[in-house]
XYZ file of C-alpha atoms in Angstrom:
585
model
C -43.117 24.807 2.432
C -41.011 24.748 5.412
C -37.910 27.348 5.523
C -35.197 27.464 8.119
C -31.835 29.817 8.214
C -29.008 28.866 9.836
C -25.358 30.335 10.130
C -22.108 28.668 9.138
C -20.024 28.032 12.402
C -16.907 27.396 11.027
C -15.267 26.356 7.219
C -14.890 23.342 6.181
C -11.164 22.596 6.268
C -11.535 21.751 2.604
C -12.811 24.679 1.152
C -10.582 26.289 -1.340
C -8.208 29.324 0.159
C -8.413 31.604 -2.875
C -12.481 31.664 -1.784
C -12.806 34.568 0.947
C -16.063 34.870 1.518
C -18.495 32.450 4.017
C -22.330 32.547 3.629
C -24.928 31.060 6.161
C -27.037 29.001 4.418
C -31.221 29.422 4.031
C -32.947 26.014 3.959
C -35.963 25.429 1.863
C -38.210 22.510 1.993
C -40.518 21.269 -0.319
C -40.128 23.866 -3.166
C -42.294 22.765 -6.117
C -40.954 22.596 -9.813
C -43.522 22.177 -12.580
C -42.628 19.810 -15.489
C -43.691 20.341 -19.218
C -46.955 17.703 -18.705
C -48.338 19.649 -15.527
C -46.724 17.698 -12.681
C -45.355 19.405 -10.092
C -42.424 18.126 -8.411
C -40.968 18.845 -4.984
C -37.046 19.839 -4.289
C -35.267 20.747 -1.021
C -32.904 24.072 -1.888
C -30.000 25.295 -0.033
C -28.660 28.370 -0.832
C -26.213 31.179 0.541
C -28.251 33.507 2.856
C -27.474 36.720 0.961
C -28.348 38.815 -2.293
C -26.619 37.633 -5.166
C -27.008 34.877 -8.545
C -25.166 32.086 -7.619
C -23.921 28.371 -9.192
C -26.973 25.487 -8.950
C -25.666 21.696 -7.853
C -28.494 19.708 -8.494
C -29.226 16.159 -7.649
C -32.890 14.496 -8.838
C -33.212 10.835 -7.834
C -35.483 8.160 -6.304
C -34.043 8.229 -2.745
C -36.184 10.417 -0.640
C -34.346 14.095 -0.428
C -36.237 14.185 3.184
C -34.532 10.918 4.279
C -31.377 11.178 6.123
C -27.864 9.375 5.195
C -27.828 7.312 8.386
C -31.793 6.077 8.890
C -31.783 4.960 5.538
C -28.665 3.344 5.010
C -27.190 2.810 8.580
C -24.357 -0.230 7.853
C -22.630 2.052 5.600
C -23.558 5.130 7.788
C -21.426 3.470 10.037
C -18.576 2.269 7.363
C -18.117 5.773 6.711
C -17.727 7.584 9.944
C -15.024 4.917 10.638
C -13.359 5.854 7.332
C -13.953 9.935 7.779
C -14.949 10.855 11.547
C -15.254 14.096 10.757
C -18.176 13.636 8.845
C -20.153 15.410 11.124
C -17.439 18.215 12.336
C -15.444 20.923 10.963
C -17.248 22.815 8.798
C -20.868 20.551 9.244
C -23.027 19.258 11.358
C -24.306 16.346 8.905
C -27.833 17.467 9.568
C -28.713 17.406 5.857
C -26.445 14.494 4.419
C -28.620 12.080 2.255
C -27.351 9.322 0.557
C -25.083 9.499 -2.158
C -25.946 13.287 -2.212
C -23.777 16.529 -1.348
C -23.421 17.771 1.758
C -25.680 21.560 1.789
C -23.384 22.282 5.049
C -20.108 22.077 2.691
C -21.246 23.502 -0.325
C -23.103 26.422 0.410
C -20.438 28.432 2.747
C -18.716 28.977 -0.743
C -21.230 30.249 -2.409
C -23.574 27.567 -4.093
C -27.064 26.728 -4.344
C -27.508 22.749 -3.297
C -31.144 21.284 -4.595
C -31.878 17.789 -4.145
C -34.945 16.816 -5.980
C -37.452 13.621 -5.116
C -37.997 12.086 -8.744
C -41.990 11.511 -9.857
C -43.447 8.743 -7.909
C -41.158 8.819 -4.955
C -40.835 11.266 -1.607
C -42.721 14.271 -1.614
C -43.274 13.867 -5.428
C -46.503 12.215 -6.812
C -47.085 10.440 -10.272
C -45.915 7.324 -11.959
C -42.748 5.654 -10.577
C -40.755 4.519 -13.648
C -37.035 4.541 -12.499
C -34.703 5.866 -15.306
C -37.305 6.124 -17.621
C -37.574 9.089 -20.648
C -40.393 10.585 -18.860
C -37.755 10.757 -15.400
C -34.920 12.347 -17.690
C -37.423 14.911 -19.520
C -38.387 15.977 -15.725
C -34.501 16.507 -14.965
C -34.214 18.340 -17.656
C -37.489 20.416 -16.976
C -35.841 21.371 -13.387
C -32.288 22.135 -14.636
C -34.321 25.076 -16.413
C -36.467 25.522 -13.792
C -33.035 26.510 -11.765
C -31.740 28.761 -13.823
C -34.449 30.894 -14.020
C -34.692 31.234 -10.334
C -33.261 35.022 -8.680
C -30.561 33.261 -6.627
C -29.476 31.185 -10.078
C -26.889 32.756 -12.288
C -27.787 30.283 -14.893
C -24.906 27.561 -14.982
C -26.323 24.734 -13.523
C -24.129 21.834 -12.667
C -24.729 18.082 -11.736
C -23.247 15.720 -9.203
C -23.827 12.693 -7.254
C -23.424 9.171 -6.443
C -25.002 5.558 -8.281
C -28.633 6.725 -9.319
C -27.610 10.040 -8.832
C -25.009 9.883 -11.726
C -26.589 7.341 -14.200
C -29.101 9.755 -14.994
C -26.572 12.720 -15.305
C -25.352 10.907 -18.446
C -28.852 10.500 -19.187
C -30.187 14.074 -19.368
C -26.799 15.426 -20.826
C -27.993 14.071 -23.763
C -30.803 16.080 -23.855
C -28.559 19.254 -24.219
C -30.471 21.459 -21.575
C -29.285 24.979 -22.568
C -28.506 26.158 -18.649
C -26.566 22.668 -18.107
C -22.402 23.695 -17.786
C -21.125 20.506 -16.100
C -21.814 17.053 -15.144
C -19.148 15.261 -12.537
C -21.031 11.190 -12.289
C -19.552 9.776 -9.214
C -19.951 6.093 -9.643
C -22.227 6.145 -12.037
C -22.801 3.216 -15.135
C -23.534 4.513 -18.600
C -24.792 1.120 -20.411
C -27.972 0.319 -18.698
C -28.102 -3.726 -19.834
C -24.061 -4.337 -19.860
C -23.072 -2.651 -16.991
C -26.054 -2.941 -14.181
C -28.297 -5.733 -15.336
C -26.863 -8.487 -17.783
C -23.310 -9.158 -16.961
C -22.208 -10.630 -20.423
C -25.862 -11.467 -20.817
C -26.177 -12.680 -17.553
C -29.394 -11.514 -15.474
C -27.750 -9.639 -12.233
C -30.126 -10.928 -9.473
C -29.124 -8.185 -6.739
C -31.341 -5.399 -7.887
C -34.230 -7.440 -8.443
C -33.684 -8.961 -5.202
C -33.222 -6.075 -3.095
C -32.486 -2.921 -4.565
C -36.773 -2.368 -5.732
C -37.982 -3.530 -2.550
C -35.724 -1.887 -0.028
C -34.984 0.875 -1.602
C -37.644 2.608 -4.076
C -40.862 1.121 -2.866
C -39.799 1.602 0.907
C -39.784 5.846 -0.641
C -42.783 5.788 -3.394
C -44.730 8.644 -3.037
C -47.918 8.054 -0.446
C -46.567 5.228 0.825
C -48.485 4.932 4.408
C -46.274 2.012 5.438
C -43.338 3.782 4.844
C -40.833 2.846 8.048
C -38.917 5.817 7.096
C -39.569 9.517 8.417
C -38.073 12.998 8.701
C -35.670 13.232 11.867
C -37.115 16.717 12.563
C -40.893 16.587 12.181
C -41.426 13.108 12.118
C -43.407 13.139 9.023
C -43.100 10.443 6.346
C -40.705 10.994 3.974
C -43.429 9.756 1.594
C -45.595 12.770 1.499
C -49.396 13.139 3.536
C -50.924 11.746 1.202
C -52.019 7.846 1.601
C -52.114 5.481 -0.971
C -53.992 1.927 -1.035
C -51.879 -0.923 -1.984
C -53.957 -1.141 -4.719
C -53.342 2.411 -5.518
C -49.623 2.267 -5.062
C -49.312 -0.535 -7.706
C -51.222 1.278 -10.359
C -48.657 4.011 -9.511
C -45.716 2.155 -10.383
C -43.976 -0.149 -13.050
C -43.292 -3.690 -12.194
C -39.347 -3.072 -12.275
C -38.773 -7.247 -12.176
C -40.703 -8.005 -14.988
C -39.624 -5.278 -17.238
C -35.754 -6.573 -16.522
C -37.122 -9.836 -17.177
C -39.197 -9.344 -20.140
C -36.074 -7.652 -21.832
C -33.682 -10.246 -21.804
C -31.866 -9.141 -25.013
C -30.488 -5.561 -25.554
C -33.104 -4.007 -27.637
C -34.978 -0.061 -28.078
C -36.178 -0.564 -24.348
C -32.709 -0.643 -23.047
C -31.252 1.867 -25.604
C -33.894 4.474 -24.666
C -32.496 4.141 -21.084
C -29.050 4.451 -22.152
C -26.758 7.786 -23.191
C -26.397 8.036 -26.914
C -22.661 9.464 -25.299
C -21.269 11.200 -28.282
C -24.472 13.744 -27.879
C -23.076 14.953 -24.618
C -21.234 18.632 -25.407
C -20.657 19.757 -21.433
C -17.354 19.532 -19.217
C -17.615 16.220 -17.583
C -15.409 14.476 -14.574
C -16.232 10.961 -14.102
C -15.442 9.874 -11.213
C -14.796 5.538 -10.812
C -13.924 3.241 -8.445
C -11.325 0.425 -9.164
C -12.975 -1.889 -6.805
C -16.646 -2.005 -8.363
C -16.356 -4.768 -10.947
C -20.303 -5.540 -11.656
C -21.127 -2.400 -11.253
C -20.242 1.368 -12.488
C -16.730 1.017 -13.280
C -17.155 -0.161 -16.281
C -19.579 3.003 -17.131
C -17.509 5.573 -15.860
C -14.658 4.879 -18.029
C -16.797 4.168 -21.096
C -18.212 7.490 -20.122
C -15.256 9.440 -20.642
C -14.183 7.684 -23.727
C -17.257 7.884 -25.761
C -18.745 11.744 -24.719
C -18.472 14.190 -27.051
C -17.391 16.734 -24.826
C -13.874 18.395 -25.574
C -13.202 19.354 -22.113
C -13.731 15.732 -19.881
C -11.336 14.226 -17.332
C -11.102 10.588 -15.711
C -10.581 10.011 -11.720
C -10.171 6.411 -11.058
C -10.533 5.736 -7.095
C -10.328 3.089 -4.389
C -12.508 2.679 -1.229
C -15.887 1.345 -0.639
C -18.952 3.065 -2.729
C -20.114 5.809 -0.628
C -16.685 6.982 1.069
C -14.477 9.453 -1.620
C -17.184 11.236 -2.933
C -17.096 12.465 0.718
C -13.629 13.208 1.473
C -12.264 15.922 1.909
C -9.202 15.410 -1.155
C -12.564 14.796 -3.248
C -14.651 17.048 -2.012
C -11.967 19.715 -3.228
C -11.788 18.147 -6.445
C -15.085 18.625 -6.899
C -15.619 22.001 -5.888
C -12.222 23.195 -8.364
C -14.303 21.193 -11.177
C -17.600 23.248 -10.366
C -15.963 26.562 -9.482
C -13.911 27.024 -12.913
C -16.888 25.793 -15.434
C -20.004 27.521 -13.492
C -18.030 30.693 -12.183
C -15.408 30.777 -14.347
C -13.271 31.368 -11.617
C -9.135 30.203 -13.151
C -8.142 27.979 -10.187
C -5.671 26.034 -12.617
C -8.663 23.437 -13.631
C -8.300 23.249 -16.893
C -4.129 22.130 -16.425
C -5.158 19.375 -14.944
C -4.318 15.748 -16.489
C -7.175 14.507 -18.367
C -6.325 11.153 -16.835
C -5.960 10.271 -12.690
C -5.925 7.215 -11.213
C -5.159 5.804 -7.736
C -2.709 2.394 -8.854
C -3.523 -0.205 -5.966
C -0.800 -2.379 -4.572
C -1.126 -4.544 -1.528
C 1.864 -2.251 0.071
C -0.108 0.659 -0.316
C -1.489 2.524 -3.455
C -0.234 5.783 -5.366
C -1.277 8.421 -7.629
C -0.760 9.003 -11.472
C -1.483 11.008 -13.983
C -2.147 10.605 -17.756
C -2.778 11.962 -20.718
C -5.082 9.514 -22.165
C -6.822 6.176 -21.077
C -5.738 3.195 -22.103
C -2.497 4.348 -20.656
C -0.119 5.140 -23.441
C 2.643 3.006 -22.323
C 0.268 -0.082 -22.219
C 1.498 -3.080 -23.815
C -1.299 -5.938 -23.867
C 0.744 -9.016 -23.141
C -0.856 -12.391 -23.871
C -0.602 -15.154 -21.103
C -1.869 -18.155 -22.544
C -3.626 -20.993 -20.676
C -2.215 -24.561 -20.430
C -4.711 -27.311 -18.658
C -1.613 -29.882 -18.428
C 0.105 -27.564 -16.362
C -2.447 -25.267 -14.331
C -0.150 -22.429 -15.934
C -0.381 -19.148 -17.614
C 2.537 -18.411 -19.490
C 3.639 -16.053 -22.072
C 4.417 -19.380 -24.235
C 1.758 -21.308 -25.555
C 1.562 -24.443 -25.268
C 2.543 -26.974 -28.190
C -0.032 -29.724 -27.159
C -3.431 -29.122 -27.259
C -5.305 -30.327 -24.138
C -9.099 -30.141 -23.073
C -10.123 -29.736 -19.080
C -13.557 -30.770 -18.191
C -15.580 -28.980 -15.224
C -18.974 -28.885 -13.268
C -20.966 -26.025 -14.567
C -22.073 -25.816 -10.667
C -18.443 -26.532 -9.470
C -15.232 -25.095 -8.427
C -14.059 -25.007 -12.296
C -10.515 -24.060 -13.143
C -8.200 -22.326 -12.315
C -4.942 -21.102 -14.215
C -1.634 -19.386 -12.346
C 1.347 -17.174 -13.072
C 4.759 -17.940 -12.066
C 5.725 -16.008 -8.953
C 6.661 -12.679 -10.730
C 10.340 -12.033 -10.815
C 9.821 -7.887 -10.508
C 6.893 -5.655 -9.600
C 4.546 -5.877 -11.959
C 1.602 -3.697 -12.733
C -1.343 -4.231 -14.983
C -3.654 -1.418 -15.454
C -6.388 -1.046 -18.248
C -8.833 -3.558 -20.200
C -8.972 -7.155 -19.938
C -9.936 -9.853 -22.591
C -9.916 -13.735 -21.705
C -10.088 -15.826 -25.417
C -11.064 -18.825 -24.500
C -12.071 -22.014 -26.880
C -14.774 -23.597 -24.615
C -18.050 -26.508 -24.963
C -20.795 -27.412 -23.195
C -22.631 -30.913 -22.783
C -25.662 -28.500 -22.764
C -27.137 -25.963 -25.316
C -25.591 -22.826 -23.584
C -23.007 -22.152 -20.991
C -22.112 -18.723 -18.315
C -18.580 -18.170 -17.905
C -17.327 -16.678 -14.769
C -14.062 -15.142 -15.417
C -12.500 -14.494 -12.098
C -8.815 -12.786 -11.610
C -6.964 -13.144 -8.658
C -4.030 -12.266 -6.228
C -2.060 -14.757 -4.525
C 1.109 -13.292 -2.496
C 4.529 -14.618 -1.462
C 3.220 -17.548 1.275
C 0.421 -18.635 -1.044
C -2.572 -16.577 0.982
C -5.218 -14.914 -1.184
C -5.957 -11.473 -1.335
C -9.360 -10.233 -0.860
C -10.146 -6.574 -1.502
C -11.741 -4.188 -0.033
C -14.181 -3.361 -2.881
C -16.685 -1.103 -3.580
C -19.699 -2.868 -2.909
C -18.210 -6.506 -1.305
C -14.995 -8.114 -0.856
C -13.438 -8.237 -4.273
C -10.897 -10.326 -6.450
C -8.698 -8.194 -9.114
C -11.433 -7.914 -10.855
C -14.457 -10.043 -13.076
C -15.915 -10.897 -16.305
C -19.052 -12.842 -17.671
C -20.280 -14.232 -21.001
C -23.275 -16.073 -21.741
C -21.761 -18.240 -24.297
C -25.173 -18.152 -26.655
C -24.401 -14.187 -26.430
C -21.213 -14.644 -27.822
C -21.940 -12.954 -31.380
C -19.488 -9.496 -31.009
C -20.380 -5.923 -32.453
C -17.858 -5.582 -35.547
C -18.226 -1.666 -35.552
C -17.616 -1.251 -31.098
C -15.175 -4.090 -30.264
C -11.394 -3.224 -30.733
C -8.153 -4.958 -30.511
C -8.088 -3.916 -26.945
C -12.256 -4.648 -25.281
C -14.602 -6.883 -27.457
C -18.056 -5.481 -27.386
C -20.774 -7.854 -27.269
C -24.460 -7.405 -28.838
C -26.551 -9.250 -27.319
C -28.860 -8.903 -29.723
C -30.271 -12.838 -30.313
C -29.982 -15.978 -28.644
C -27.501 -18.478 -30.579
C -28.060 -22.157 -29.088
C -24.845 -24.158 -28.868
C -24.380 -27.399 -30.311
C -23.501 -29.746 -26.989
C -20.081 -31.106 -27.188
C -18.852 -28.765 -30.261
C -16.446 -26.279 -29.403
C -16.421 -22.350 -29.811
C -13.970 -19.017 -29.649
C -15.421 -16.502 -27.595
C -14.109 -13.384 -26.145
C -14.801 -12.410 -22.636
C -14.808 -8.766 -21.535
C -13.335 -8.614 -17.957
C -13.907 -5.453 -16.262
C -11.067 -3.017 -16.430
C -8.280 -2.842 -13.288
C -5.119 -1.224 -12.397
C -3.056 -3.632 -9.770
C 0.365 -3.962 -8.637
C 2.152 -7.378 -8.295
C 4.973 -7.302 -6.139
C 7.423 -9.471 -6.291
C 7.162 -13.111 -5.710
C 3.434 -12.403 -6.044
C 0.986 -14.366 -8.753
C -2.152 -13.718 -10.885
C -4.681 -16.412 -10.609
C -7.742 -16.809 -14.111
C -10.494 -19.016 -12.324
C -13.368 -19.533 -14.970
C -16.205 -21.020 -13.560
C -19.846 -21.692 -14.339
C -20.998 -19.545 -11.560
C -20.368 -17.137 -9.443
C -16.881 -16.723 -7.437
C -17.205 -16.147 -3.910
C -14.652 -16.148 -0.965
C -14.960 -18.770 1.463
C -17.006 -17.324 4.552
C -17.689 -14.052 2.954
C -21.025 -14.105 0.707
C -21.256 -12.464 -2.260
C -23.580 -9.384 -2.787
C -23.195 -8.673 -6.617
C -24.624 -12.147 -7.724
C -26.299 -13.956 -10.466
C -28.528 -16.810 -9.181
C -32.231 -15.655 -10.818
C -34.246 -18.721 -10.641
C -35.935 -16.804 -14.263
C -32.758 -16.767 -15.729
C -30.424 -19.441 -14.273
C -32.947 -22.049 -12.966
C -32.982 -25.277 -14.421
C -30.752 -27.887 -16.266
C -29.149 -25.476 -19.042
C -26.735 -23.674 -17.085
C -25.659 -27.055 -14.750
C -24.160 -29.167 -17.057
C -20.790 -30.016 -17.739
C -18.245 -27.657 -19.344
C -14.961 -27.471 -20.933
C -11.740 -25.519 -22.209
C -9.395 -26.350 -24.893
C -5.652 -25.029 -24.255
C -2.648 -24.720 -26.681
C -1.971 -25.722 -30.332
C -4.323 -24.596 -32.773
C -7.058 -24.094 -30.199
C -4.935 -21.738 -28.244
C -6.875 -19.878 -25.384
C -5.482 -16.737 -23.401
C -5.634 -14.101 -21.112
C -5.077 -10.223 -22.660
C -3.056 -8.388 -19.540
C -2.811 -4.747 -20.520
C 0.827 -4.380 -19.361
C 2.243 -1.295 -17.957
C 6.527 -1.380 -17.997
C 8.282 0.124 -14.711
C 9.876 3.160 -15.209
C 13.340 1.472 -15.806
C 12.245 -1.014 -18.402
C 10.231 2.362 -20.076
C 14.126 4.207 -20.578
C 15.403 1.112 -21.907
């Protein structure tokens, strides 16, 4: 165990007024924390350098908590110094950032105890690496009691972080640890199969592709080929100990093959997902508008289905790893943690359940709500008409059919220039009557902004340059769950394979990730449904779906086709939200 002190130069210009008091901070390295089946894990703790019990913000992940923000992750190291130079200034020297983790430098000055714990199998850890598995949750939950029995602790142990970092703070919340008083998920998905792996039954290729590779094996514990090291020793990040190849592989699922062995939602998945209403603690989820295809989706269903009676919603802009950083946030976060583990009455619990950052290409604003859907939303049907290219409040009298290339541009559908601002926030359904000259089909649902002079808009998203937002379906997934969809989000169960009959048409609902977007004036709405992923020209996608397993050969490359108008009406569910003028009228 290594242990360093150091003294707080300055405060962070953050920090909340009403706070008075400014600790140096006592770095501890390598702390181990037994689990209930004898494994001992390891945990860095940062905590004020004085007597005292003191609030615990934990993080336990797969990362490497000796691995620093930049070495591991130094494109969007980079992205976010441009977005918040004073990263490394006023109030911290960034010594200690890790990805998608708190800052040590800008919590513990006010008077909490930062540990960051390397999950089994990875870092300083040793055992079996099983990302997100049961045995990874009991663990968390085995250190959030761990904490609060520690001298420094006074018992209230809180959770926060990014991705990884908040998918399993829905996960253990379940559990009901008795010392747990409040989660805050930044960016974190709740539904393990429909919002990180199987778009609408669709096999997400990304994580399979790069995200087990690059960045859990590159950290599994004893890992001798480990590129990665500690910036102040040198060590690996890995641990001393040295593991054969052979070794290292017995030490480790095969993360591919379980995604692709589970192609269906089934107990494998479920057992890796929240059972939400079991969740009793505050909670702030924390989403970001431009992450269709992954987390936004979770965060929001996150809020709605917990059982807590104290949870709010912050909906946010920006790429992946920037709020959770800034400053505004930063406060946010620290009011959240200060009322419910130090009971301190900072005006917390006034606060709207409901905030959200409304984008518009002029420049985005704030609001607040009481509830989510908004309560002024009016879903507003736009119907689809092939003869025209259209989408129209009318529907169409004739019915018309459009063919496609599964593999091709496919089809795309477009507003009249809008006569007034016009702002859609909430869910999105697109009810479409479609066919296939094959025995299934994936729909792409793709919304987009086109402005005054015809130019498209590409977003600065979360993870990649974004449309509006995106939906998928796999059309032999199309069966819906009775007792989760609503009038406003179908729910899909994915639950068995139903071959289609080639040239016979079906109605299917497509979820489409929820947005919040402002049209100005003069501006349109574009529905491209393709069979296939949307990219932009020149800008490759990172959030894609081309598995050779699950995509690869004739199935999904055949020809397609959507009915419009008449009895066979298909449309697009807007969710609506009147101006402020047309609300008094």
């Amino acid at each position: 165990m290594r242990m360093t002190k150091e003294i707080k130069r300055e405060r962070d210009e953050s920090d909340d007024p009403d706070q008075q008091k400014s600790y140096g901070m006592i770095f501890e390295q390598d702390i181990p924390i037994p689990v209930s089946d004898g494994l001992v894990l390891r945990a860095n703790v940062f905590r004020p350098d004085a007597e005292g019990n003191f609030p615990v913000i934990m993080a336990q992940g797969v990362y490497g908590k000796d691995l620093h923000f930049e070495d591991g992750f130094k494109t969007q190291w980079d992205q976010l110094t441009g977005v918040y130079p004073e990263l490394c200034s006023n109030g911290s020297t960034g010594r200690y950032l890790r990805w998608e983790t708190a800052d040590p430098e800008r919590w513990v000055p006010d008077g909490f105890v930062i540990i960051q714990i390397d999950s089994r199998g990875c870092g300083k850890s040793p055992g079996y690496l099983d990302p997100r598995s049961p045995r990874e949750i009991v663990d968390y939950y085995d250190a959030i009691e761990w904490a609060a029995r520690q001298p420094w602790s006074n018992g209230k142990i809180g959770l926060l972080g990014i991705s990884y970092y908040a998918v399993t703070q829905w996960r253990v919340a379940t559990l009901r640890p008795p010392h747990l008083a409040a989660i805050c998920p930044w960016e974190g998905y709740t539904d393990y199969y429909r919002d990180s792996t199987h778009h609408g039954g669709i096999l997400s290729s990304g994580f399979a592709n790069y995200w087990w590779p690059k960045q859990c094996l590159a950290v599994q514990h004893g890992n001798g080929a480990s590129p990665h090291r500690e910036r102040e020793t040198g060590k690996r990040v890995t641990g001393e100990e040295e593991l054969s190849e052979q070794e290292l592989i017995a030490n480790r699922t095969d993360y591919v093959a379980d995604i692709l062995r589970h192609s269906l939602d089934s107990a494998w998945w479920r057992e890796r997902t929240p059972v939400l209403d079991r969740i009793e603690v505050p909670v702030l989820s924390a989403g970001n508008w431009g992450g269709p295809g992954m987390h936004l989706r979770g965060n929001i269903e996150g809020f709605l289905g917990t059982g807590s009676r104290q949870k709010w919603l912050s909906l946010h802009v920006g790429k992946h790893w920037e709020g959770f950083y800034l400053p505004e946030y930063v406060a946010m976060q620290k009011r959240f943690f200060n009322h419910f583990l130090r009971d301190e009455q900072n005006g917390w619990q006034n606060e709207p359940e409901v905030r959200i950052v409304v984008r518009d290409p002029r420049g985005d604003r704030v609001r607040a709500a009481s509830s989510f859907p908004l309560p002024e939303t009016q879903p507003t049907r736009h119907y689809l008409d092939v003869a025209s290219g259209m989408l129209s409040t009318d529907c169409p009298a004739e019915q018309c059919i459009a063919i496609f290339d599964a593999m091709g541009e496919g089809l795309s559908f477009t507003t009249a220039p809008f006569a007034v601002d016009t702002e859609f926030t909430g869910f999105i359904t697109a009810h479409l009557w479609v066919s296939s000259s094959t025995e299934d089909m994936d729909l792409f649902a793709v919304l987009r902004m086109v402005d005054g002079a015809g130019k498209e808009v590409v977003i600065n998203g979360a993870h990649e340059a974004s449309p509006v937002s995106r939906g998928w379906l796999r059309v032999s997934h199309r069966r819906l769950d009775p007792q989760r969809s609503n009038a406003l989000r179908p729910f899909h169960a994915h639950d068995r394979v139903e071959p289609l009959v080639p040239g016979e048409f079906y109605e299917v609902d497509v979820e489409i990730w929820p947005t919040s977007m402002v049209f100005p004036k003069g501006y349109r709405l574009v529905l491209t449904i393709m069979g296939k992923d949307f990219e932009f020209p020149d800008i490759p996608g990172r959030i894609l779906h081309k598995h050779e397993s699950d995509r690869g050969g004739a199935t999904f490359q055949g020809s397609s086709r959507v009915v419009t108008g008449g009895t066979r009406a298909s449309y697009l569910t807007l969710p609506h939200i009147p101006s402020i003028n047309d609300r008094e009228e």
